[in-house]
Amino acid sequence: MRKEPNQAELSTVSCWQIAMILLGIAVTPVLIASSDLGGRLALDRAAPVILCASIILTILAVINISIGEKARLPTYGIVKFSFGEQGAIAINILMAISLFGWIAVTANAFGHSMHDLAAHVGINIAVPVWVAFGCVIFVASTAFGLEVLGKVSKIAVPIIAILMVVVLYLVLNKTTQQVSLSEQMSFGAAVSSVVGTIIVLVATSPDFGSFIHNRKHAILAGIIAFGVAYPTLYFVGALPSALTGERSLLQAMAVVGTTVPAAILLVFACITGNAGNMFQGTLVVSTLLSRIAKWKITLALGVLAFIVGSLNIQSWLVPFLLFLGIATPPVAGIYIADFFLKRKAGYDEAVLSQEAKIKYPTFGAWFAASVVGFLTVNGYFTLTGIASLDSILVASLLYVLFNWRNK
């Protein structure tokens, strides 16, 4: 049995630091998705949707962060136990491609936001220069480990909260009544949208649980991040669009008369979001290239993010990354089922050498659940009304079934 490290041996952090980092990563996708929701649903219909989705995400996050705390391994180390040592490499490559893609997309968004902000004061600097500037910030925030990443979030997240209040104040004072919304969404589709916004982060949240003090802090981190802060952030983000009928924050603020606060907000959101993406990207690539120091991997990711992020990538890369994202929730369903079936006492790495290097039944469960996720996302059928929850449940049930038959 692997020796359980004690507190003195670990550089662990509190629930507040982990919650801040998770929120920092979540801000960018939430600002984009909440505006879209606010442009489709009236506020009295959006509120129960956000509440229901937040309850689902909180339950999953508490479980996943607690698994990370128990294993003291990142997600990419945990999946070795269910997919096999060599089988996990395929999963990790998939996650590495997905994470790097989002790093490049966010770097590109940062460059365009800074370019537009500078243009407001008469400064014309090319987008690639701003992308390079952003990549330097992302690398500097990540290369020195979780502690520095936590400090960046501690500074940036309160600034983001203040900017959200400013945006809210401007919208409430310059709009007199809510516009009539022509397009509606079903309750299930809307909940699925709010859950899907951040499900990949929740699925990989053991990355952060592996650094947390103890089980109590793991539970509190999940509750603070996704039970309290996430629904608040989502509702505030949806409000400008619900009041103006516009489906993006910048368009809604243009109706109000100023886009500058929203543009600054997006810049800070890009910094916290991409620093977190870079941290997770470094973790997963380090499992594939274990002989290379992590700071070198972070630096290489920064250089590559500059090269790719300087191109016009948004139109083709984002749909591809959303397609890859369908395959991530089933991975969480499998490692959750594996934990409750076999690992409640802990993760013994010595077991790995005695088991199959590639566990084909697990890949069968993952592939089938990914197909279910693809079909439910595209509206062919649904089990729970929430696409990502369907794929997690199918993956868990199939994994349990395959392991029961192999006993």
Coordinates of C-alpha atoms in Angstrom, one line a residue:
M1 CA 0.0 0.0 0.0
R2 CA 1.3 3.4 -0.9
K3 CA 2.3 5.4 2.1
E4 CA -0.2 8.2 2.9
P5 CA 1.7 11.4 3.1
N6 CA 1.1 13.6 6.2
Q7 CA 0.4 17.3 6.3
A8 CA 4.0 18.2 6.9
E9 CA 5.1 16.3 3.8
L10 CA 2.6 18.0 1.6
S11 CA 2.3 21.6 0.4
T12 CA -1.4 21.7 0.6
V13 CA -3.8 24.6 0.4
S14 CA -7.2 25.6 1.9
C15 CA -10.7 25.3 0.4
W16 CA -10.8 29.1 -0.2
Q17 CA -7.7 29.0 -2.4
I18 CA -9.0 26.0 -4.4
A19 CA -12.4 27.7 -4.7
M20 CA -10.8 30.9 -5.9
I21 CA -8.7 29.1 -8.6
L22 CA -11.8 27.1 -9.8
L23 CA -13.8 30.3 -10.1
G24 CA -11.0 32.1 -11.9
I25 CA -11.0 29.3 -14.5
A26 CA -14.8 29.3 -14.7
V27 CA -15.3 33.0 -15.3
T28 CA -14.5 33.2 -19.0
P29 CA -16.9 30.3 -20.1
V30 CA -19.6 31.6 -17.7
L31 CA -19.5 35.1 -19.0
I32 CA -20.0 33.8 -22.5
A33 CA -22.6 31.2 -21.7
S34 CA -24.6 33.2 -19.2
S35 CA -25.1 36.0 -21.7
D36 CA -26.5 33.5 -24.2
L37 CA -28.9 32.1 -21.5
G38 CA -30.0 35.6 -20.5
G39 CA -30.8 36.4 -24.1
R40 CA -33.1 33.4 -24.4
L41 CA -34.8 33.1 -21.0
A42 CA -36.7 35.6 -18.8
L43 CA -35.0 36.0 -15.4
D44 CA -37.8 34.3 -13.5
R45 CA -37.2 31.2 -15.6
A46 CA -33.4 31.4 -15.7
A47 CA -33.1 31.5 -11.8
P48 CA -34.5 27.9 -11.2
V49 CA -32.5 26.6 -14.1
I50 CA -29.2 28.0 -12.7
L51 CA -30.1 26.7 -9.2
C52 CA -30.8 23.1 -10.4
A53 CA -27.6 23.1 -12.5
S54 CA -25.5 24.3 -9.6
I55 CA -26.8 21.6 -7.3
I56 CA -25.8 18.9 -9.9
L57 CA -22.3 20.5 -10.4
T58 CA -21.8 20.9 -6.6
I59 CA -22.5 17.2 -6.0
L60 CA -20.1 16.1 -8.7
A61 CA -17.5 18.6 -7.7
V62 CA -17.6 17.5 -4.0
I63 CA -17.2 13.9 -5.1
N64 CA -14.4 14.6 -7.6
I65 CA -12.4 17.0 -5.4
S66 CA -12.7 14.4 -2.5
I67 CA -11.4 11.7 -4.8
G68 CA -8.4 13.9 -5.6
E69 CA -7.8 14.5 -1.9
K70 CA -7.9 10.7 -1.2
A71 CA -5.7 9.7 -4.1
R72 CA -3.2 12.6 -3.8
L73 CA -3.0 12.2 -7.6
P74 CA -4.2 14.4 -10.5
T75 CA -7.0 13.2 -12.7
Y76 CA -4.4 11.9 -15.2
G77 CA -2.9 9.6 -12.4
I78 CA -6.3 8.5 -11.2
V79 CA -7.5 7.3 -14.6
K80 CA -4.6 4.8 -14.8
F81 CA -6.5 2.7 -12.2
S82 CA -9.6 2.3 -14.4
F83 CA -8.1 2.5 -17.9
G84 CA -4.8 0.7 -17.2
E85 CA -1.3 2.2 -17.2
Q86 CA -0.9 2.3 -20.9
G87 CA -4.6 2.8 -21.7
A88 CA -4.5 6.0 -19.6
I89 CA -2.0 7.5 -22.1
A90 CA -4.7 7.7 -24.8
I91 CA -7.1 9.5 -22.4
N92 CA -4.3 11.9 -21.3
I93 CA -3.5 12.7 -24.9
L94 CA -7.1 13.5 -25.5
M95 CA -7.2 15.8 -22.5
A96 CA -3.9 17.4 -23.4
I97 CA -5.2 18.3 -26.9
S98 CA -8.4 19.7 -25.4
L99 CA -6.6 21.8 -22.7
F100 CA -4.0 23.1 -25.2
G101 CA -6.8 24.1 -27.6
W102 CA -8.6 26.1 -24.9
I103 CA -5.3 27.7 -23.9
A104 CA -4.8 28.9 -27.5
V105 CA -8.4 30.0 -27.9
T106 CA -8.3 32.0 -24.6
A107 CA -4.9 33.6 -25.6
N108 CA -6.5 34.7 -28.8
A109 CA -9.5 36.2 -27.0
F110 CA -7.1 38.0 -24.6
G111 CA -5.3 39.5 -27.6
H112 CA -8.4 40.7 -29.3
S113 CA -9.8 42.2 -26.0
M114 CA -6.6 44.1 -25.3
H115 CA -6.4 45.3 -28.9
D116 CA -10.0 46.7 -28.6
L117 CA -9.3 48.3 -25.2
A118 CA -6.1 50.0 -26.5
A119 CA -7.9 51.2 -29.6
H120 CA -10.4 53.1 -27.3
V121 CA -7.5 55.3 -26.1
G122 CA -5.9 55.7 -29.5
I123 CA -3.2 53.0 -29.2
N124 CA -2.9 50.7 -32.1
I125 CA -0.9 47.6 -31.4
A126 CA -1.2 44.4 -33.4
V127 CA -3.2 41.5 -31.9
P128 CA -0.2 39.0 -32.0
V129 CA 1.8 41.4 -29.8
W130 CA -1.0 41.4 -27.2
V131 CA -1.3 37.5 -27.5
A132 CA 2.5 37.3 -26.7
F133 CA 2.0 39.7 -23.7
G134 CA -0.8 37.5 -22.4
C135 CA 1.2 34.3 -22.8
V136 CA 4.0 35.8 -20.7
I137 CA 1.4 36.5 -17.9
F138 CA -0.1 33.0 -18.2
V139 CA 3.3 31.3 -18.0
A140 CA 4.4 33.5 -15.1
S141 CA 1.2 32.7 -13.2
T142 CA 1.7 29.0 -13.6
A143 CA 5.4 28.1 -13.8
F144 CA 5.9 28.6 -10.0
G145 CA 3.2 26.2 -9.0
L146 CA -0.2 26.2 -7.3
E147 CA 0.7 28.7 -4.6
V148 CA 1.5 31.5 -7.1
L149 CA -1.6 30.5 -9.1
G150 CA -3.7 30.9 -5.9
K151 CA -2.2 34.4 -5.3
V152 CA -3.1 35.5 -8.8
S153 CA -6.6 34.3 -8.3
K154 CA -6.8 36.0 -4.9
I155 CA -6.0 39.3 -6.6
A156 CA -7.9 38.9 -9.9
V157 CA -11.2 37.2 -8.6
P158 CA -12.1 40.2 -6.3
I159 CA -11.4 42.6 -9.2
I160 CA -13.6 40.5 -11.4
A161 CA -16.3 40.7 -8.7
I162 CA -16.0 44.5 -8.5
L163 CA -16.2 44.8 -12.3
M164 CA -19.3 42.6 -12.3
V165 CA -21.0 44.9 -9.8
V166 CA -20.0 47.9 -12.0
V167 CA -21.6 46.2 -15.0
L168 CA -24.7 45.4 -13.0
Y169 CA -25.0 48.9 -11.7
L170 CA -24.7 50.4 -15.2
V171 CA -27.3 48.0 -16.7
L172 CA -29.8 48.4 -13.9
N173 CA -29.5 52.2 -14.1
K174 CA -29.8 52.6 -17.9
T175 CA -32.4 50.0 -18.7
T176 CA -36.0 50.7 -17.5
Q177 CA -37.7 47.3 -18.3
Q178 CA -36.9 43.8 -19.4
V179 CA -37.3 43.3 -23.2
S180 CA -39.6 40.6 -24.5
L181 CA -37.6 37.5 -25.5
S182 CA -38.8 35.7 -28.6
E183 CA -36.8 32.5 -28.3
Q184 CA -37.5 30.1 -25.4
M185 CA -35.6 26.9 -24.2
S186 CA -37.0 23.9 -22.4
F187 CA -36.1 23.5 -18.7
G188 CA -34.0 20.4 -19.4
A189 CA -32.1 22.0 -22.3
A190 CA -31.4 25.1 -20.3
V191 CA -30.1 23.1 -17.3
S192 CA -28.0 21.0 -19.7
S193 CA -26.5 24.2 -21.1
V194 CA -25.6 25.6 -17.6
V195 CA -24.1 22.2 -16.5
G196 CA -22.2 21.8 -19.8
T197 CA -20.6 25.2 -19.5
I198 CA -18.2 24.0 -16.9
I199 CA -18.6 20.2 -16.7
V200 CA -15.0 19.6 -18.1
L201 CA -13.5 21.6 -15.2
V202 CA -15.6 19.6 -12.7
A203 CA -14.6 16.3 -14.4
T204 CA -10.9 17.2 -14.0
S205 CA -11.3 18.8 -10.5
P206 CA -9.3 16.0 -8.8
D207 CA -6.3 18.0 -10.2
F208 CA -7.0 20.6 -7.5
G209 CA -8.3 18.1 -4.8
S210 CA -4.8 16.5 -4.8
F211 CA -3.4 19.7 -3.3
I212 CA -6.1 20.4 -0.7
H213 CA -5.7 20.1 3.1
N214 CA -8.2 17.3 3.9
R215 CA -11.6 15.9 3.1
K216 CA -13.5 18.7 5.0
H217 CA -11.7 21.3 2.9
A218 CA -12.5 19.3 -0.3
I219 CA -16.2 19.3 0.5
L220 CA -16.2 23.0 1.3
A221 CA -14.3 23.9 -1.8
G222 CA -16.9 22.2 -4.0
I223 CA -19.8 23.9 -2.1
I224 CA -18.2 27.4 -2.1
A225 CA -17.2 27.3 -5.8
F226 CA -20.2 25.6 -7.4
G227 CA -23.0 25.8 -4.8
V228 CA -22.5 29.5 -3.9
A229 CA -20.3 31.5 -6.2
Y230 CA -21.0 29.8 -9.5
P231 CA -24.8 30.4 -9.5
T232 CA -24.3 34.0 -8.3
L233 CA -21.8 34.6 -11.1
Y234 CA -24.1 33.0 -13.7
F235 CA -27.1 35.0 -12.7
V236 CA -25.3 38.3 -12.7
G237 CA -23.8 37.4 -16.1
A238 CA -27.2 36.6 -17.5
L239 CA -28.8 39.8 -16.2
P240 CA -27.5 42.4 -18.8
S241 CA -28.6 40.1 -21.7
A242 CA -32.0 39.4 -20.1
L243 CA -32.6 43.2 -19.7
T244 CA -31.4 44.2 -23.2
G245 CA -32.2 41.0 -25.3
E246 CA -28.6 40.9 -26.6
R247 CA -26.7 37.5 -26.4
S248 CA -23.2 38.7 -25.5
L249 CA -22.0 40.8 -22.7
L250 CA -20.2 43.3 -25.0
Q251 CA -23.3 43.7 -27.1
A252 CA -25.5 44.2 -24.0
M253 CA -23.1 46.8 -22.7
A254 CA -23.1 48.6 -26.1
V255 CA -26.9 49.0 -25.7
V256 CA -26.2 50.6 -22.3
G257 CA -23.7 52.9 -23.8
T258 CA -20.2 51.7 -22.7
T259 CA -18.3 48.5 -23.4
V260 CA -15.1 49.4 -21.5
P261 CA -16.0 47.8 -18.1
A262 CA -17.1 44.6 -19.8
A263 CA -13.9 44.5 -21.9
I264 CA -11.7 45.0 -18.8
L265 CA -13.7 42.2 -17.1
L266 CA -13.0 39.8 -20.0
V267 CA -9.3 40.6 -19.9
F268 CA -9.1 39.6 -16.2
A269 CA -11.3 36.6 -16.9
C270 CA -8.8 35.5 -19.6
I271 CA -5.9 35.8 -17.2
T272 CA -7.3 33.7 -14.4
G273 CA -8.9 31.2 -16.8
N274 CA -5.9 30.6 -18.9
A275 CA -3.5 30.5 -15.9
G276 CA -5.7 27.6 -14.6
N277 CA -5.8 26.0 -18.0
M278 CA -2.0 26.2 -18.3
F279 CA -1.7 24.6 -14.8
Q280 CA -3.9 21.7 -15.8
G281 CA -2.2 21.4 -19.2
T282 CA 1.2 21.2 -17.5
L283 CA 0.0 18.4 -15.2
V284 CA -1.4 16.3 -18.0
V285 CA 1.6 16.8 -20.4
S286 CA 4.0 16.0 -17.5
T287 CA 2.3 12.5 -17.2
L288 CA 3.2 12.0 -20.9
L289 CA 6.7 13.5 -20.7
S290 CA 7.7 12.7 -17.1
R291 CA 11.5 13.3 -17.7
I292 CA 11.0 17.0 -18.5
A293 CA 10.7 19.5 -15.7
K294 CA 7.2 21.0 -15.3
W295 CA 8.4 24.6 -15.7
K296 CA 9.9 23.7 -19.1
I297 CA 6.6 22.2 -20.1
T298 CA 4.7 25.3 -19.0
L299 CA 7.2 27.5 -21.0
A300 CA 6.7 25.3 -24.1
L301 CA 2.9 25.5 -23.8
G302 CA 3.2 29.3 -23.6
V303 CA 5.3 29.5 -26.8
L304 CA 2.9 27.1 -28.7
A305 CA -0.1 29.1 -27.3
F306 CA 1.4 32.3 -28.7
I307 CA 2.0 30.7 -32.2
V308 CA -1.5 29.1 -32.4
G309 CA -3.3 31.9 -30.6
S310 CA -1.9 34.5 -33.0
L311 CA -3.8 32.8 -35.9
N312 CA -7.5 33.2 -36.7
I313 CA -8.5 30.1 -34.9
Q314 CA -11.9 30.8 -33.2
S315 CA -14.2 29.8 -36.0
W316 CA -12.8 26.2 -36.6
L317 CA -11.0 25.3 -33.3
V318 CA -13.9 26.1 -30.8
P319 CA -16.4 23.6 -32.5
F320 CA -13.7 21.0 -32.6
L321 CA -12.9 21.5 -28.8
L322 CA -16.6 21.4 -28.0
F323 CA -16.8 18.0 -29.8
L324 CA -13.8 16.7 -27.8
G325 CA -15.5 18.0 -24.6
I326 CA -18.3 15.4 -25.1
A327 CA -15.8 12.6 -24.3
T328 CA -14.6 14.1 -21.0
P329 CA -17.7 13.7 -18.7
P330 CA -17.7 9.9 -19.2
V331 CA -14.1 9.7 -17.9
A332 CA -15.4 11.2 -14.7
G333 CA -18.3 8.7 -14.6
I334 CA -15.8 5.9 -14.8
Y335 CA -13.3 7.1 -12.2
I336 CA -16.2 7.9 -9.8
A337 CA -17.6 4.3 -10.2
D338 CA -14.0 2.9 -9.9
F339 CA -13.5 4.8 -6.6
F340 CA -16.7 3.5 -5.0
L341 CA -16.2 0.0 -6.2
K342 CA -12.4 -0.4 -5.5
R343 CA -10.6 2.6 -4.1
K344 CA -12.4 3.8 -1.0
A345 CA -9.4 2.6 1.1
G346 CA -6.9 4.5 -1.1
Y347 CA -5.0 4.3 -4.4
D348 CA -2.2 1.7 -4.3
E349 CA 0.0 2.3 -7.2
A350 CA 1.6 -1.2 -6.8
V351 CA -1.6 -2.7 -8.0
L352 CA -1.1 -1.1 -11.5
S353 CA 1.8 -3.5 -12.3
Q354 CA -0.4 -6.5 -11.5
E355 CA -3.3 -5.5 -13.7
A356 CA -3.9 -5.2 -17.5
K357 CA -1.9 -2.4 -19.1
I358 CA -4.9 -1.6 -21.3
K359 CA -8.4 -2.3 -19.9
Y360 CA -10.5 -2.7 -23.0
P361 CA -13.9 -3.1 -21.2
T362 CA -13.3 0.3 -19.7
F363 CA -12.7 1.8 -23.2
G364 CA -15.9 0.1 -24.3
A365 CA -17.8 1.8 -21.5
W366 CA -16.2 5.1 -22.3
F367 CA -16.8 4.9 -26.0
A368 CA -20.5 3.9 -25.6
A369 CA -21.1 6.7 -23.1
S370 CA -19.4 9.2 -25.4
V371 CA -21.7 8.1 -28.2
V372 CA -24.7 8.6 -25.9
G373 CA -23.3 12.1 -25.0
F374 CA -23.0 13.0 -28.7
L375 CA -26.5 11.8 -29.5
T376 CA -28.1 13.5 -26.5
V377 CA -26.3 16.8 -27.2
N378 CA -27.6 16.7 -30.7
G379 CA -31.2 16.0 -29.5
Y380 CA -31.7 12.4 -30.8
F381 CA -32.9 11.3 -27.4
T382 CA -32.3 11.9 -23.7
L383 CA -32.3 10.0 -20.4
T384 CA -32.3 12.7 -17.8
G385 CA -32.8 15.8 -20.0
I386 CA -29.2 16.8 -19.3
A387 CA -26.7 15.5 -21.9
S388 CA -23.5 15.5 -19.8
L389 CA -25.3 13.8 -16.9
D390 CA -26.6 11.1 -19.3
S391 CA -23.1 10.3 -20.4
I392 CA -21.7 10.2 -16.9
L393 CA -24.5 7.9 -15.7
V394 CA -24.1 5.5 -18.7
A395 CA -20.3 5.4 -18.2
S396 CA -20.7 4.6 -14.5
L397 CA -23.3 1.9 -15.0
L398 CA -21.4 0.2 -17.9
Y399 CA -18.2 0.3 -15.9
V400 CA -19.9 -1.4 -12.9
L401 CA -21.6 -3.9 -15.2
F402 CA -18.3 -4.9 -16.9
N403 CA -16.4 -5.2 -13.6
W404 CA -19.3 -7.3 -12.1
R405 CA -19.2 -9.7 -15.1
N406 CA -15.4 -10.1 -14.8
K407 CA -15.4 -11.1 -11.1

